Coordinates of C-alpha atoms in Angstrom, one line a residue:
X1 CA 89.0 104.2 102.9
X2 CA 87.4 101.3 103.1
X3 CA 85.1 100.0 106.1
X4 CA 87.8 97.3 106.7
X5 CA 90.6 99.9 106.8
X6 CA 88.1 102.2 109.1
X7 CA 88.0 99.2 111.9
X8 CA 91.4 98.0 111.8
X9 CA 92.5 101.8 112.4
X10 CA 89.7 101.9 115.5
X11 CA 91.6 98.9 117.2
X12 CA 94.5 100.9 116.1
X13 CA 94.0 103.8 118.6
X14 CA 92.3 101.1 121.2
X15 CA 95.5 99.1 121.1
X16 CA 97.7 102.3 121.9
X17 CA 95.5 103.8 124.3
X18 CA 95.8 100.7 126.5
X19 CA 93.0 98.1 125.1
X20 CA 95.3 95.6 123.6
X21 CA 94.2 92.9 125.0
X22 CA 90.3 93.6 123.6
X23 CA 91.7 94.3 120.1
X24 CA 93.5 91.6 119.5
X25 CA 90.3 89.0 120.1
X26 CA 88.5 91.1 117.8
X27 CA 91.4 91.0 115.0
X28 CA 91.5 87.6 115.0
X29 CA 88.3 87.1 114.7
X30 CA 87.9 89.0 112.0
X31 CA 90.5 87.5 110.4
X32 CA 89.0 83.9 110.4
X33 CA 85.9 85.2 109.0
X34 CA 86.5 84.8 105.0
X35 CA 87.7 81.3 105.5
X36 CA 88.1 80.3 109.5
X37 CA 92.0 80.5 108.5
X38 CA 93.9 83.0 110.5
X39 CA 96.2 84.0 107.7
X40 CA 93.5 84.4 105.6
X41 CA 91.9 87.9 106.6
X42 CA 92.6 90.8 105.5
X43 CA 95.8 93.0 105.9
X44 CA 94.7 95.9 107.4
X45 CA 92.9 93.5 110.2
X46 CA 96.8 91.8 110.7
X47 CA 98.0 95.3 110.8
X48 CA 95.7 96.0 114.2
X49 CA 97.0 92.6 115.3
X50 CA 100.3 93.6 115.4
X51 CA 100.1 96.0 117.3
X52 CA 97.9 94.2 119.8
X53 CA 100.9 91.7 119.8
X54 CA 103.5 94.2 120.4
X55 CA 101.3 96.3 123.4
X56 CA 101.1 92.9 125.3
X57 CA 104.7 92.3 124.4
X58 CA 105.3 89.5 122.7
X59 CA 107.8 91.1 120.5
X60 CA 108.6 86.9 118.8
X61 CA 104.3 86.9 118.2
X62 CA 104.4 90.3 116.3
X63 CA 106.7 90.0 114.2
X64 CA 105.1 86.3 112.7
X65 CA 102.0 88.4 112.6
X66 CA 103.7 91.3 110.4
X67 CA 104.8 88.4 108.1
X68 CA 101.3 86.8 108.2
X69 CA 100.3 90.8 107.1
X70 CA 103.4 90.6 103.9
X71 CA 101.2 88.1 102.7
X72 CA 97.9 89.0 102.9
X73 CA 98.9 92.7 101.2
X74 CA 100.9 90.7 98.4
X75 CA 97.4 89.2 98.0
X76 CA 95.6 91.1 98.1
X77 CA 98.4 93.8 95.8
X78 CA 98.2 96.0 98.4
X79 CA 101.5 99.0 98.4
X80 CA 100.6 100.4 101.2
X81 CA 100.0 97.3 103.7
X82 CA 103.7 95.7 102.2
X83 CA 105.3 99.3 103.0
X84 CA 103.6 99.0 106.6
X85 CA 104.1 95.3 107.7
X86 CA 108.0 95.7 105.9
X87 CA 108.1 98.7 108.7
X88 CA 106.2 96.7 111.5
X89 CA 108.6 93.3 111.1
X90 CA 111.8 95.9 111.1
X91 CA 110.7 98.4 114.2
X92 CA 109.7 94.6 115.8
X93 CA 113.3 93.0 115.0
X94 CA 115.5 96.3 116.8
X95 CA 113.2 96.3 120.1
X96 CA 113.7 92.1 119.8
X97 CA 117.3 92.3 119.3
X98 CA 117.7 95.7 122.0
X99 CA 115.9 92.8 124.3
X100 CA 118.5 90.3 123.0
X101 CA 121.5 90.0 121.8
X102 CA 121.4 87.2 119.6
X103 CA 118.4 88.5 117.3
X104 CA 120.1 91.3 116.7
X105 CA 120.1 92.3 112.8
X106 CA 121.0 95.9 111.8
X107 CA 121.5 94.7 108.2
X108 CA 117.5 92.7 108.2
X109 CA 115.9 96.1 110.4
X110 CA 117.6 98.2 107.4
X111 CA 117.1 95.8 104.6
X112 CA 113.0 95.8 105.6
X113 CA 112.7 99.3 105.7
X114 CA 114.4 100.1 102.1
X115 CA 112.2 97.3 100.8
X116 CA 109.2 99.3 102.7
X117 CA 110.5 102.2 100.7
X118 CA 110.9 100.6 97.4
X119 CA 107.4 99.1 98.2
X120 CA 105.4 103.0 98.3
X121 CA 107.3 103.3 94.9
X122 CA 104.3 101.6 92.8
X123 CA 101.6 104.7 94.2
X124 CA 99.6 103.9 97.7
X125 CA 96.2 105.4 96.5
X126 CA 94.2 105.9 99.5
X127 CA 95.8 108.8 101.2
X128 CA 95.2 106.6 105.0
X129 CA 97.0 103.5 104.5
X130 CA 100.1 105.3 103.2
X131 CA 100.2 107.7 105.5
X132 CA 101.0 105.4 108.4
X133 CA 103.2 103.6 105.8
X134 CA 105.5 106.6 105.5
X135 CA 105.1 107.0 109.0
X136 CA 106.7 103.2 110.4
X137 CA 109.2 103.5 107.5
X138 CA 110.3 107.2 109.3
X139 CA 109.8 105.2 112.8
X140 CA 112.3 102.8 112.0
X141 CA 115.2 105.1 110.5
X142 CA 114.8 108.1 113.8
X143 CA 115.0 104.5 116.0
X144 CA 118.3 104.0 114.4
X145 CA 118.8 107.7 114.6
X146 CA 119.4 108.0 110.3
X147 CA 117.9 111.7 110.4
X148 CA 118.4 111.8 106.9
X149 CA 116.2 109.4 106.1
X150 CA 113.5 109.4 109.0
X151 CA 112.3 112.9 107.7
X152 CA 111.4 113.0 104.7
X153 CA 109.0 109.9 105.1
X154 CA 107.4 112.1 108.6
X155 CA 107.3 115.3 105.0
X156 CA 105.4 112.7 103.2
X157 CA 103.0 111.7 105.9
X158 CA 102.0 115.1 106.8
X159 CA 101.4 115.3 102.8
X160 CA 99.6 112.5 101.8
X161 CA 97.7 114.3 105.6
X162 CA 97.1 117.1 103.1
X163 CA 94.8 115.5 100.8
X164 CA 91.0 117.0 101.0
X165 CA 89.5 113.5 101.2
X166 CA 91.7 113.0 104.3
X167 CA 90.4 112.5 107.8
X168 CA 90.4 115.7 110.5
X169 CA 92.1 113.2 112.9
X170 CA 95.0 115.3 114.1
X171 CA 97.2 114.1 112.2
X172 CA 98.8 116.5 110.0
X173 CA 100.1 118.6 113.5
X174 CA 101.3 115.2 114.8
X175 CA 102.9 114.5 111.7
X176 CA 104.9 118.4 112.3
X177 CA 105.0 117.8 115.8
X178 CA 107.5 114.3 115.2
X179 CA 109.0 116.7 112.3
X180 CA 110.2 118.9 115.2
X181 CA 111.6 116.1 117.8
X182 CA 113.4 114.5 114.9
X183 CA 115.2 117.6 114.4
X184 CA 115.9 118.2 117.9
X185 CA 117.2 114.9 118.4
X186 CA 119.5 115.1 116.0
X187 CA 120.6 118.7 117.8
X188 CA 121.1 117.0 121.2
X189 CA 123.6 114.5 119.2
X190 CA 125.6 116.9 117.3
X191 CA 126.4 118.6 120.2
X192 CA 127.7 116.0 122.0
X193 CA 130.0 115.7 119.5
X194 CA 130.8 119.0 118.8
X195 CA 129.1 120.0 116.4
X196 CA 127.6 123.0 117.4
X197 CA 126.4 125.3 114.3
X198 CA 125.3 122.3 112.8
X199 CA 122.8 121.3 115.5
X200 CA 121.9 125.5 115.9
X201 CA 120.6 125.3 112.3
X202 CA 118.2 121.8 113.1
X203 CA 116.7 123.3 116.5
X204 CA 116.1 126.0 114.2
X205 CA 114.5 124.1 111.1
X206 CA 112.5 122.5 114.6
X207 CA 110.7 126.1 115.4
X208 CA 109.8 126.0 112.0
X209 CA 107.9 123.0 112.4
X210 CA 106.8 122.9 115.8
X211 CA 105.3 126.6 115.2
X212 CA 103.4 124.9 112.3
X213 CA 102.0 122.3 113.8
X214 CA 101.0 124.6 116.6
X215 CA 99.6 126.4 114.0
X216 CA 97.4 123.6 112.7
X217 CA 96.7 121.6 115.4
X218 CA 92.9 120.1 115.0
X219 CA 91.0 116.4 115.6
X220 CA 90.4 115.5 119.2
X221 CA 93.6 115.3 120.6
X222 CA 94.2 119.3 119.3
X223 CA 95.5 120.6 123.0
X224 CA 98.0 118.0 123.4
X225 CA 99.5 118.2 119.2
X226 CA 98.8 122.6 119.9
X227 CA 100.9 122.1 123.8
X228 CA 103.8 119.4 122.4
X229 CA 104.7 121.6 119.3
X230 CA 104.9 125.0 121.8
X231 CA 106.9 122.9 124.5
X232 CA 109.1 122.1 121.1
X233 CA 109.8 125.4 119.6
X234 CA 110.4 127.0 123.5
X235 CA 113.0 123.9 123.3
X236 CA 114.7 125.2 120.0
X237 CA 115.2 128.8 121.3
X238 CA 117.2 127.1 124.2
X239 CA 120.4 127.8 122.6
X240 CA 119.7 130.2 120.7
X241 CA 118.1 133.8 120.4
X242 CA 116.1 133.3 123.8
X243 CA 117.7 131.5 126.1
X244 CA 115.1 133.3 129.5
X245 CA 111.9 132.7 127.3
X246 CA 112.6 128.8 127.0
X247 CA 113.5 128.6 130.7
X248 CA 110.2 130.0 131.5
X249 CA 108.3 128.4 129.0
X250 CA 109.5 124.9 129.0
X251 CA 108.7 123.6 132.5
X252 CA 105.2 125.6 131.4
X253 CA 104.4 123.3 128.9
X254 CA 105.8 120.5 130.0
X255 CA 103.3 121.2 133.2
X256 CA 100.2 121.6 131.2
X257 CA 101.1 118.0 129.3
X258 CA 101.5 115.9 132.1
X259 CA 98.1 117.0 133.4
X260 CA 97.4 114.3 130.5
X261 CA 98.6 111.4 131.8
X262 CA 99.6 110.5 128.5
X263 CA 102.4 106.9 129.0
X264 CA 104.1 108.2 125.9
X265 CA 105.1 111.8 126.8
X266 CA 107.1 110.5 129.3
X267 CA 110.2 110.4 127.0
X268 CA 108.6 113.1 125.0
X269 CA 109.4 115.3 128.2
X270 CA 113.5 113.8 128.9
X271 CA 113.7 114.8 125.7
X272 CA 113.3 118.3 127.0
X273 CA 115.1 118.6 129.9
X274 CA 118.5 119.0 128.2
X275 CA 117.4 122.2 126.1
X276 CA 115.8 123.3 129.3
X277 CA 118.8 122.9 131.8
X278 CA 120.8 125.0 129.1
X279 CA 118.6 127.6 129.5
X280 CA 118.5 128.2 132.9
X281 CA 121.9 128.1 132.9
X282 CA 122.8 130.4 129.0
X283 CA 120.0 132.6 131.8
X284 CA 122.4 132.9 135.0
X285 CA 120.6 130.5 137.4
X286 CA 123.0 127.6 136.9
X287 CA 122.0 126.2 140.3
X288 CA 118.2 126.2 138.9
X289 CA 120.0 123.9 135.7
X290 CA 121.6 121.5 137.9
X291 CA 119.0 120.6 140.0
X292 CA 116.6 119.9 136.6
X293 CA 119.0 117.8 135.3
X294 CA 120.0 115.8 138.3
X295 CA 116.1 115.1 138.8
X296 CA 115.4 114.4 135.4
X297 CA 118.7 112.0 135.5
X298 CA 117.1 110.1 138.5
X299 CA 113.8 110.0 136.7
X300 CA 115.3 107.9 134.1
X301 CA 113.6 104.6 133.1
X302 CA 116.2 101.2 133.8
X303 CA 116.2 101.1 129.8
X304 CA 116.0 104.6 128.8
X305 CA 116.2 106.1 124.7
X306 CA 120.0 105.9 124.4
X307 CA 120.0 109.5 122.9
X308 CA 118.0 110.8 125.6
X309 CA 119.9 109.4 128.7
X310 CA 122.9 110.0 126.7
X311 CA 122.3 113.8 126.6
X312 CA 121.2 114.4 130.1
X313 CA 124.5 112.6 131.2
X314 CA 126.5 115.2 129.3
X315 CA 124.8 117.8 130.4
X316 CA 124.6 116.4 134.0
X317 CA 129.0 116.4 133.5
X318 CA 129.2 119.7 132.0
X319 CA 126.7 121.1 134.6
X320 CA 129.3 120.0 137.3
X321 CA 132.1 120.8 135.6
X322 CA 131.1 124.6 135.1
X323 CA 130.4 124.5 139.0
X324 CA 134.0 123.1 139.5
X325 CA 133.9 119.6 140.3
X326 CA 136.5 117.6 139.1
X327 CA 134.7 114.6 138.9
X328 CA 133.0 115.6 136.4
X329 CA 135.6 115.1 133.7
X330 CA 136.2 112.0 133.7
X331 CA 132.8 110.8 133.0
X332 CA 132.4 114.1 130.6
X333 CA 135.9 112.4 128.4
X334 CA 134.8 109.0 128.5
X335 CA 131.3 110.5 127.6
X336 CA 132.6 112.5 124.4
X337 CA 133.9 109.5 123.2
X338 CA 131.8 106.9 122.8
X339 CA 128.9 109.8 121.2
X340 CA 132.2 110.0 118.5
X341 CA 132.2 106.2 118.1
X342 CA 128.0 106.1 118.4
X343 CA 128.0 108.9 115.6
X344 CA 130.4 107.5 113.5
X345 CA 128.2 104.0 113.7
X346 CA 125.4 105.5 112.8
X347 CA 126.9 106.4 110.0
X348 CA 128.0 103.1 108.9
X349 CA 124.0 102.5 108.5
X350 CA 123.6 105.3 106.5
X351 CA 125.7 104.1 104.6
X352 CA 124.7 100.5 103.9
X353 CA 120.7 102.1 104.4
X354 CA 122.1 104.5 101.5
X355 CA 124.0 101.7 99.2
X356 CA 120.4 99.8 99.8
X357 CA 117.8 102.1 98.0
X358 CA 119.7 102.9 95.6
X359 CA 120.3 99.3 93.8
X360 CA 116.3 98.7 94.7
X361 CA 115.3 101.7 93.0
X362 CA 117.1 100.6 90.3
X363 CA 116.0 96.5 90.9
X364 CA 112.1 98.9 91.1
X365 CA 112.8 100.3 88.0
X366 CA 114.3 97.5 86.1
X367 CA 111.8 95.5 87.1
X368 CA 109.1 98.1 85.8
X369 CA 110.4 98.7 83.1
X370 CA 111.0 95.0 81.9
X371 CA 106.5 94.5 82.7
X372 CA 106.0 97.8 80.7
X373 CA 107.6 95.8 78.2
X374 CA 105.4 92.4 77.8
X375 CA 102.4 94.7 79.4
X376 CA 99.5 96.5 76.6
X377 CA 99.3 99.8 77.5
X378 CA 95.8 100.0 76.7
X379 CA 94.1 97.5 78.2
X380 CA 96.5 96.8 81.1
X381 CA 96.7 93.2 80.3
X382 CA 99.5 91.0 78.7
X383 CA 100.9 92.1 75.4
X384 CA 102.1 89.5 72.8
X385 CA 105.5 90.0 74.1
X386 CA 103.9 89.0 77.3
X387 CA 102.1 85.8 76.7
X388 CA 105.2 84.2 74.7
X389 CA 106.8 84.7 77.4
X390 CA 103.8 82.7 79.8
X391 CA 103.6 80.2 77.0
X392 CA 108.0 79.6 77.5
X393 CA 107.2 79.3 81.0
X394 CA 104.6 77.0 80.4
X395 CA 106.4 73.8 79.1
X396 CA 109.9 75.3 80.5
X397 CA 112.3 71.9 81.8
X398 CA 110.9 71.4 85.4
X399 CA 106.7 71.7 84.5
X400 CA 104.6 69.1 83.4
X401 CA 104.1 69.3 79.9
X402 CA 101.4 66.9 79.5
X403 CA 98.9 68.6 81.7
X404 CA 95.6 69.8 80.2
X405 CA 96.0 73.3 79.3
X406 CA 93.0 75.4 77.2
X407 CA 92.7 78.4 75.0
X408 CA 90.5 81.0 74.2
X409 CA 90.3 83.0 71.7
X410 CA 88.5 86.3 72.5
X411 CA 87.7 88.6 69.8
X412 CA 85.0 91.4 69.6
X413 CA 82.0 91.5 66.4
X414 CA 82.1 94.4 63.7
X415 CA 84.5 96.8 65.5
X416 CA 85.3 98.4 62.8
X417 CA 82.1 99.7 62.8
X418 CA 82.0 100.7 67.0
X419 CA 85.2 102.8 65.4
X420 CA 83.8 104.4 63.4
X421 CA 80.4 105.6 64.5
X422 CA 81.0 105.9 67.7
X423 CA 84.6 106.7 67.0
X424 CA 88.4 105.4 68.4
X425 CA 88.1 107.0 71.3
X426 CA 84.8 105.1 72.3
X427 CA 86.9 101.7 70.7
X428 CA 89.5 101.7 73.0
X429 CA 86.8 102.1 76.3
X430 CA 84.9 98.6 75.3
X431 CA 88.6 97.3 74.3
X432 CA 89.8 98.1 78.2
X433 CA 85.8 97.5 78.6
X434 CA 86.0 93.8 77.5
X435 CA 89.8 93.1 78.4
X436 CA 88.3 93.8 82.3
X437 CA 85.6 91.5 81.8
X438 CA 87.5 88.9 80.3
X439 CA 90.1 88.6 83.5
X440 CA 87.6 89.4 86.2
X441 CA 86.0 85.6 84.7
X442 CA 88.9 83.6 84.3
X443 CA 90.3 81.8 87.6
X444 CA 93.0 83.2 89.1
X445 CA 96.7 82.1 87.7
X446 CA 95.1 82.2 83.8
X447 CA 96.4 84.0 81.9
X448 CA 95.4 86.8 79.3
X449 CA 96.6 89.2 77.2
X450 CA 95.6 91.5 74.3
X451 CA 97.3 90.3 70.3
X452 CA 96.2 92.9 69.1
X453 CA 93.5 95.4 67.9
X454 CA 90.2 93.6 69.2
X455 CA 91.3 90.0 69.9
X456 CA 92.4 88.6 73.0
X457 CA 93.3 85.1 74.5
X458 CA 93.5 83.4 78.0
X459 CA 95.5 80.9 78.9
X460 CA 93.7 78.1 81.7
X461 CA 96.4 75.9 83.0
X462 CA 94.5 73.1 83.6
X463 CA 91.8 73.8 82.6
X464 CA 89.4 70.7 80.1
X465 CA 87.2 71.9 77.3
X466 CA 84.1 71.6 79.8
X467 CA 85.6 73.6 81.9
X468 CA 87.0 76.3 79.2
X469 CA 83.7 76.2 77.9
X470 CA 81.5 77.4 81.0
X471 CA 84.5 80.3 81.1
X472 CA 84.2 81.6 77.8
X473 CA 80.1 81.0 78.1
X474 CA 80.0 84.1 81.2
X475 CA 82.7 85.5 79.1
X476 CA 80.7 86.6 76.0
X477 CA 77.5 86.3 78.5
X478 CA 79.1 89.6 80.7
X479 CA 80.5 91.8 77.5
X480 CA 77.2 91.3 75.7
X481 CA 75.1 92.6 79.7
X482 CA 77.6 95.7 78.5
X483 CA 75.1 98.9 78.9
X484 CA 77.3 101.2 77.6
X485 CA 77.7 100.1 73.7
X486 CA 76.2 97.6 71.9
X487 CA 79.3 94.9 71.8
X488 CA 78.6 90.8 71.6
X489 CA 82.3 88.8 71.3
X490 CA 82.6 85.2 69.5
X491 CA 85.2 82.5 71.1
X492 CA 86.7 79.7 70.1
X493 CA 87.3 77.3 72.9
X494 CA 90.7 74.6 72.9
X495 CA 92.0 72.2 75.4
X496 CA 94.9 70.1 74.6
X497 CA 98.1 69.0 76.7
X498 CA 100.6 71.7 77.4
X499 CA 103.7 70.6 75.1
X500 CA 100.8 70.8 72.1
X501 CA 100.5 74.5 73.1
X502 CA 101.0 76.3 69.7
X503 CA 98.1 73.4 68.0
X504 CA 96.1 74.3 70.2
X505 CA 96.4 78.3 70.0
X506 CA 95.6 77.1 66.4
X507 CA 92.2 75.3 66.8
X508 CA 91.0 78.2 69.0
X509 CA 91.7 80.8 66.5
X510 CA 89.7 78.9 64.3
X511 CA 87.4 77.5 66.7
X512 CA 86.3 81.3 67.3
X513 CA 86.3 82.4 63.2
X514 CA 83.2 79.4 63.5
X515 CA 81.5 81.3 66.5
X516 CA 81.2 84.4 63.8
X517 CA 80.4 82.4 60.6
X518 CA 77.3 81.4 62.7
X519 CA 76.6 84.8 64.0
X520 CA 79.1 85.8 66.7
X521 CA 77.6 86.4 69.9
X522 CA 78.5 82.6 71.5
X523 CA 81.2 80.2 72.6
X524 CA 82.2 77.2 70.4
X525 CA 85.1 74.9 71.1
X526 CA 86.7 72.9 68.5
X527 CA 86.2 69.9 67.5

């Protein structure tokens, strides 16, 4: 993890702990450091800015900030930050749609979440960034109640945290708690549509994750995660093997967690109240069960999580009905019908998301195959086919046919001797090093290809012979400066209008051979 990412993640924690206003100021100053312009800063700092704006309640600005983060991630070539940007935009869009029906666009939300998943097919080497990316996707799917899709993302985040290079910050226990909570939420929704056996399967899974989380709790918030895990484990037992024990443990762990005073815990504690009431009822304490659920309903916020609110009200109606209250029956009937409709809606969203996933994976695989067909597998630069495609695009309709284009033809001096004396494995290393140095010396937007053997070419659109010769000289000097092997190159330079690119390539090739005849280790421009 680099220093910028570490600093951004520290700002993220500060924003979540209540310091969003200061984080916004610091992040924006850091973003302006490279050029003075906000968009030009690193993706990691855009991440901190998105979270700060969200914490300050400005969702529209947070969505715009996520767009800037996405552009920065693409500029940096970071699959992980691209994924984070897409999932951040999705979850902010979802929250904005909840506040303003005119902004509600479930298809756009699903598209961003699926695209965030697809971005990670390219892999992200930094396990911390990868863990954050997986978490963002999981949160988005969980908010849509797409449990089947959220679970694997939390699991992947947990696996990223198991890497030896991952800091011991407690995230492993956090993600196991997320998985336990997700399965409890899934069970609550299944209970509401009468799928009791399926619900109990998920409380069993929730207990397994919770027990593991309690055992793996570490880092500065270890006690919070341990108590959360034990609370979830107690909830998991309420409808199965140990209602009496759950009836004792649930309020005990809730009380201990409340001493930490974390605002984020309110929803998680309310999630546990239906399980507490069930445990009390199954333990022969119906009056206490009714009192617990009445208190929980009374403590609901004005805009509560739909599923928790529905579970609390349904549990309340079930308990009232058990006392013989006729008033509870109509509400229970209506609630069950609504739960069934919402489950069907969830199923439609799930089908849409999975269809999008299948299409995106196929598209990504096709793009990878196309890219592989255009790329030299040894050096990673373009091959001859890739060069042909680039040159066709250079003179395609709509382009400026007479724009200047410079060509560098690069050939390694006495490469056969390197292979014969040092071996072909060393020769391959030399080819990779030359390709890397040549790529580093040309400008952004220029094109490098390996023509085969020890010959490379660079295409510099918009450059004249003078500018291209300077690039060629820097390349010759850089390669001559390699300390691992005695390597030199000869470079031929030529330029001309785009529509005469074939002629320019031929002249550059002739200039390269002139450089070789002059002893090599030099750049020669076509006359």
